[in-house]
Amino acid sequence: MWAWKLALTGCALLWGGSFVVIKGSLDAVPACSLMALRFLLASLLLGAVCWRRLRDSLDWSHLFAGGILGVLAGAAYAVQNVGLTYTTPGRNAFLTAIYCVLVPFVNWIVARRRPGAMVLLAAGLCVLGVGLISLGDDLVPSLGMGERLTLLSALLYAAQIVCVARFASAHDVMTLTVVQMTVTCAICWVFSLVLGEPQVDLASLDGSFWWSLAYMVVLASCACSAIQNAAQIVVPPAQASLLLSLESVFAVAASVLFYGERLTPRLVAGFALIFIAVLASELGPTLARRAPSRRA
């Protein structure tokens, strides 16, 4: 059990570091084109590794379910990374983490399951945290384009997570993932064309870009997805989500160490409130279920 928990923490570390890696790569390739290339290579690599499962499992049901997940994931990645061009990796990472709080509300709409009091409290803390991040030094709200786009991507991620919960149990997970990555690639290319992103001569890119792309494809996409799917067989969902939410903490640490982001007390307070909200939304339902048994 502890080995898998450490593996999930490693995934959070890799995903957190990817914010800084992507930020650097955006200087060479536009956001949506970069995501399209990333998921094209990831789908080809994962498809080659899992070709036997694809051969045995791929059908119209997998194409339909994976297509929905891919559209949501593709739109989320595209919007998030366009937002990253207008904000810092730390803000982008923490605002993206709001999806943990949004999931119960999206699930309320889809599955008619009302969120509990702890989730509502978490949402309030999250709003306060976003407010602290968005206030400028003159205390005037200044939620910029990057922050607004990142919040929209968090909503898209929440919708994608709810759909995964509805589709995953009835489908082969790896086949579903390959289809999702393929459609995600297509959606990102569409975003790239609609936004009129300039074409990039890949042959002219230097070695540092390709090392960054390898990190995103092999580690942040293929390896982390496989590890997460395997680990969650033995690690309860609430604990797994808590460990993966550390991604935002690692992202800020990487942004401070490698990107030169300056942490002010106001931003630290805002980040802390959002992180507390994430923890409350994940741990609250578990504690509430355990409370009656302790009283008994």
Coordinates of C-alpha atoms in Angstrom, one line a residue:
M1 CA 0.0 0.0 0.0
W2 CA 2.7 2.5 1.0
A3 CA 4.6 1.8 -2.2
W4 CA 1.6 2.7 -4.3
K5 CA 1.0 5.8 -2.2
L6 CA 4.6 6.9 -2.9
A7 CA 4.0 6.2 -6.6
L8 CA 1.0 8.5 -6.6
T9 CA 3.1 11.2 -4.8
G10 CA 5.7 10.7 -7.6
C11 CA 2.9 11.3 -10.2
A12 CA 2.0 14.5 -8.4
L13 CA 5.6 15.6 -8.4
L14 CA 6.0 14.9 -12.2
W15 CA 2.7 16.7 -13.0
G16 CA 3.7 19.6 -10.8
G17 CA 7.0 19.9 -12.6
S18 CA 5.3 19.8 -16.0
F19 CA 3.9 23.3 -15.4
V20 CA 7.3 24.8 -15.6
V21 CA 8.4 22.5 -18.4
I22 CA 5.4 23.5 -20.5
K23 CA 5.9 27.2 -19.7
G24 CA 9.4 27.0 -21.2
S25 CA 8.2 25.0 -24.2
L26 CA 5.6 27.6 -25.0
D27 CA 8.4 30.0 -26.0
A28 CA 9.1 27.7 -28.9
V29 CA 5.7 26.2 -29.9
P30 CA 2.2 27.7 -29.4
A31 CA 0.1 26.2 -26.6
C32 CA -2.5 24.2 -28.6
S33 CA 0.0 23.0 -31.1
L34 CA 2.3 21.8 -28.3
M35 CA -0.6 19.9 -26.6
A36 CA -1.6 18.3 -29.9
L37 CA 1.9 17.1 -30.5
R38 CA 2.2 15.9 -27.0
F39 CA -0.9 13.8 -27.1
L40 CA -0.3 12.6 -30.7
L41 CA 3.0 11.1 -29.5
A42 CA 1.5 9.8 -26.2
S43 CA -1.4 8.0 -28.0
L44 CA 1.0 6.4 -30.5
L45 CA 3.4 5.3 -27.7
L46 CA 0.6 4.0 -25.4
G47 CA -1.2 2.4 -28.3
A48 CA 2.0 0.6 -29.3
V49 CA 2.5 -0.7 -25.8
C50 CA -1.1 -1.8 -25.4
W51 CA -1.9 -2.9 -28.9
R52 CA -3.1 -6.3 -27.9
R53 CA -5.7 -4.8 -25.6
L54 CA -6.7 -2.4 -28.3
R55 CA -7.2 -5.3 -30.7
D56 CA -9.4 -7.2 -28.2
S57 CA -11.4 -4.3 -26.7
L58 CA -11.8 -1.5 -29.3
D59 CA -15.4 -1.1 -30.4
W60 CA -18.0 1.6 -30.9
S61 CA -18.7 1.9 -27.2
H62 CA -15.1 2.6 -26.5
L63 CA -14.9 5.1 -29.3
F64 CA -18.0 6.9 -28.1
A65 CA -17.0 7.0 -24.4
G66 CA -13.3 7.8 -25.2
G67 CA -14.5 10.5 -27.7
I68 CA -16.5 12.3 -25.0
L69 CA -13.6 12.1 -22.6
G70 CA -11.2 13.3 -25.3
V71 CA -13.3 16.3 -26.2
L72 CA -13.5 17.4 -22.6
A73 CA -9.8 16.7 -21.9
G74 CA -8.7 18.3 -25.1
A75 CA -10.7 21.5 -24.5
A76 CA -9.4 21.6 -20.9
Y77 CA -5.8 21.2 -21.8
A78 CA -6.1 23.7 -24.6
V79 CA -7.8 26.4 -22.5
Q80 CA -5.4 25.7 -19.6
N81 CA -2.3 26.1 -21.6
V82 CA -3.5 29.2 -23.5
G83 CA -4.2 30.6 -20.0
L84 CA -0.6 29.6 -19.0
T85 CA 0.7 32.0 -21.6
Y86 CA -0.9 34.9 -19.7
T87 CA -0.1 33.9 -16.1
T88 CA 2.6 32.2 -14.0
P89 CA 2.9 28.4 -13.6
G90 CA 2.1 28.7 -9.9
R91 CA -1.2 30.5 -10.4
N92 CA -2.1 28.2 -13.3
A93 CA -1.4 25.1 -11.2
F94 CA -3.3 26.3 -8.1
L95 CA -6.3 27.6 -10.0
T96 CA -6.5 24.3 -12.0
A97 CA -6.6 22.5 -8.6
I98 CA -10.1 24.0 -8.1
Y99 CA -11.5 21.1 -10.2
C100 CA -11.4 19.0 -7.0
V101 CA -13.9 21.3 -5.5
L102 CA -16.0 21.6 -8.6
V103 CA -16.4 17.9 -9.2
P104 CA -19.2 17.4 -6.6
F105 CA -21.2 20.2 -8.0
V106 CA -20.9 18.9 -11.6
N107 CA -21.8 15.5 -10.3
W108 CA -24.8 17.1 -8.6
I109 CA -26.0 18.3 -12.0
V110 CA -25.3 15.0 -13.8
A111 CA -26.1 12.4 -11.2
R112 CA -28.4 14.4 -8.9
R113 CA -26.2 13.8 -5.9
R114 CA -26.2 16.9 -3.7
P115 CA -22.9 17.8 -2.1
G116 CA -22.6 17.9 1.6
A117 CA -21.9 20.8 4.0
M118 CA -18.1 20.2 4.0
V119 CA -18.0 20.5 0.2
L120 CA -19.9 23.8 0.5
L121 CA -17.5 25.1 3.1
A122 CA -14.6 24.0 0.8
A123 CA -16.2 26.0 -2.1
G124 CA -16.4 29.1 0.1
L125 CA -12.7 28.8 1.1
C126 CA -11.8 28.3 -2.5
V127 CA -13.7 31.5 -3.5
L128 CA -11.7 33.4 -0.8
G129 CA -8.5 32.0 -2.1
V130 CA -9.2 33.0 -5.7
G131 CA -10.2 36.5 -4.4
L132 CA -6.8 36.9 -2.7
I133 CA -5.0 35.8 -5.8
S134 CA -7.0 38.1 -8.1
L135 CA -6.7 41.2 -6.0
G136 CA -3.9 43.5 -7.1
D137 CA -1.6 45.5 -4.9
D138 CA -4.1 48.4 -4.9
L139 CA -6.8 45.9 -3.7
V140 CA -8.7 46.3 -7.0
P141 CA -10.0 43.0 -8.5
S142 CA -7.6 42.1 -11.3
L143 CA -8.5 38.6 -12.4
G144 CA -6.7 38.6 -15.7
M145 CA -7.2 36.6 -18.9
G146 CA -4.8 33.9 -17.8
E147 CA -6.6 33.3 -14.5
R148 CA -10.1 33.3 -16.1
L149 CA -9.0 30.8 -18.7
T150 CA -7.5 28.6 -16.1
L151 CA -10.7 28.6 -14.1
L152 CA -12.6 27.6 -17.2
S153 CA -10.2 24.7 -17.7
A154 CA -10.8 23.6 -14.1
L155 CA -14.5 23.4 -14.9
L156 CA -13.8 21.3 -18.0
Y157 CA -11.5 19.0 -16.0
A158 CA -14.3 18.5 -13.4
A159 CA -16.7 17.5 -16.1
Q160 CA -14.2 15.1 -17.6
I161 CA -13.6 13.5 -14.2
V162 CA -17.4 13.0 -13.7
C163 CA -17.6 11.4 -17.1
V164 CA -14.7 9.1 -16.3
A165 CA -16.6 7.8 -13.2
R166 CA -19.6 7.0 -15.4
F167 CA -17.7 5.3 -18.3
A168 CA -14.6 3.6 -16.8
S169 CA -16.2 0.7 -15.0
A170 CA -17.9 -0.6 -18.2
H171 CA -14.8 -0.2 -20.5
D172 CA -11.2 -1.4 -20.7
V173 CA -9.3 1.5 -19.0
M174 CA -6.2 1.4 -21.3
T175 CA -8.3 1.3 -24.5
L176 CA -10.4 4.1 -23.2
T177 CA -7.2 6.1 -22.4
V178 CA -5.7 5.6 -25.9
V179 CA -9.0 6.7 -27.6
Q180 CA -9.2 9.7 -25.2
M181 CA -5.6 10.8 -26.0
T182 CA -6.2 10.5 -29.7
V183 CA -9.3 12.6 -29.6
T184 CA -7.6 15.1 -27.2
C185 CA -4.9 15.5 -29.9
A186 CA -7.5 16.2 -32.5
I187 CA -9.3 18.8 -30.3
C188 CA -6.0 20.6 -29.6
W189 CA -5.2 20.7 -33.3
V190 CA -8.7 22.2 -33.9
F191 CA -8.1 24.9 -31.3
S192 CA -4.7 25.6 -32.9
L193 CA -6.3 26.2 -36.3
V194 CA -9.2 28.3 -34.9
L195 CA -6.8 30.5 -32.9
G196 CA -4.6 30.9 -36.0
E197 CA -1.5 29.7 -34.3
P198 CA 1.6 30.0 -36.5
Q199 CA 3.1 26.8 -38.0
V200 CA 6.4 25.8 -36.4
D201 CA 9.3 24.1 -38.2
L202 CA 10.0 21.2 -35.8
A203 CA 13.3 20.6 -37.4
S204 CA 14.5 24.0 -36.2
L205 CA 13.8 23.4 -32.5
D206 CA 16.8 22.7 -30.3
G207 CA 17.5 19.8 -28.1
S208 CA 16.1 21.3 -24.9
F209 CA 12.6 21.4 -26.5
W210 CA 12.7 17.7 -27.4
W211 CA 13.9 16.8 -23.9
S212 CA 10.9 18.8 -22.5
L213 CA 8.6 17.1 -24.9
A214 CA 9.9 13.7 -23.9
Y215 CA 9.2 14.6 -20.3
M216 CA 5.6 15.5 -21.2
V217 CA 5.0 12.5 -23.4
V218 CA 6.8 9.6 -21.6
L219 CA 6.5 10.7 -17.9
A220 CA 3.7 13.2 -17.5
S221 CA 1.3 11.5 -20.0
C222 CA 2.0 7.8 -20.5
A223 CA 3.8 6.8 -17.2
C224 CA 1.7 8.8 -14.8
S225 CA -1.6 7.6 -16.4
A226 CA -0.5 4.0 -16.1
I227 CA 0.8 4.3 -12.5
Q228 CA -2.4 6.1 -11.4
N229 CA -4.7 3.4 -12.9
A230 CA -2.7 0.7 -11.3
A231 CA -2.3 2.4 -7.9
Q232 CA -6.0 3.2 -7.5
I233 CA -6.7 -0.6 -7.5
V234 CA -5.4 -0.7 -4.0
V235 CA -5.4 3.0 -2.8
P236 CA -8.9 4.3 -1.9
P237 CA -10.1 7.1 -4.1
A238 CA -10.1 9.8 -1.4
Q239 CA -6.5 9.1 -0.4
A240 CA -5.4 8.9 -4.1
S241 CA -7.1 12.3 -4.8
L242 CA -5.4 13.8 -1.8
L243 CA -2.0 12.6 -2.9
L244 CA -2.5 13.7 -6.5
S245 CA -3.7 17.2 -5.3
L246 CA -0.1 17.7 -4.1
E247 CA 0.6 18.4 -7.8
S248 CA -0.2 22.1 -7.2
V249 CA 2.2 22.3 -4.3
F250 CA 5.0 20.8 -6.3
A251 CA 4.1 23.2 -9.2
V252 CA 4.5 26.3 -7.0
A253 CA 7.8 24.9 -5.6
A254 CA 9.1 24.3 -9.1
S255 CA 7.9 27.7 -10.3
V256 CA 9.8 29.4 -7.4
L257 CA 12.9 27.4 -7.9
F258 CA 13.2 27.3 -11.7
Y259 CA 10.9 30.0 -13.1
G260 CA 11.7 32.8 -10.6
E261 CA 8.1 33.4 -9.5
R262 CA 7.9 35.7 -6.5
L263 CA 5.7 34.7 -3.6
T264 CA 4.0 37.5 -1.7
P265 CA 2.2 37.0 1.6
R266 CA -1.1 37.7 -0.2
L267 CA -0.5 35.1 -2.8
V268 CA 0.7 32.6 -0.2
A269 CA -2.5 33.1 1.7
G270 CA -4.6 32.7 -1.4
F271 CA -2.8 29.5 -2.4
A272 CA -3.1 28.2 1.2
L273 CA -6.9 28.7 1.2
I274 CA -7.3 27.0 -2.1
F275 CA -5.2 24.0 -0.9
I276 CA -7.2 23.8 2.3
A277 CA -10.4 23.8 0.2
V278 CA -9.0 21.0 -1.9
L279 CA -8.2 19.0 1.3
A280 CA -11.6 19.7 2.8
S281 CA -13.5 18.6 -0.3
E282 CA -11.5 15.3 -0.4
L283 CA -11.4 14.4 3.3
G284 CA -14.7 15.9 4.4
P285 CA -17.0 13.1 3.1
T286 CA -14.7 10.4 4.5
L287 CA -14.6 12.0 8.0
A288 CA -18.4 12.4 7.9
R289 CA -18.9 8.7 7.2
R290 CA -16.6 7.7 10.0
A291 CA -18.2 10.0 12.6
P292 CA -21.4 7.9 13.3
S293 CA -19.4 4.8 13.8
R294 CA -17.2 6.5 16.5
R295 CA -20.3 7.8 18.3
A296 CA -21.7 4.3 18.3

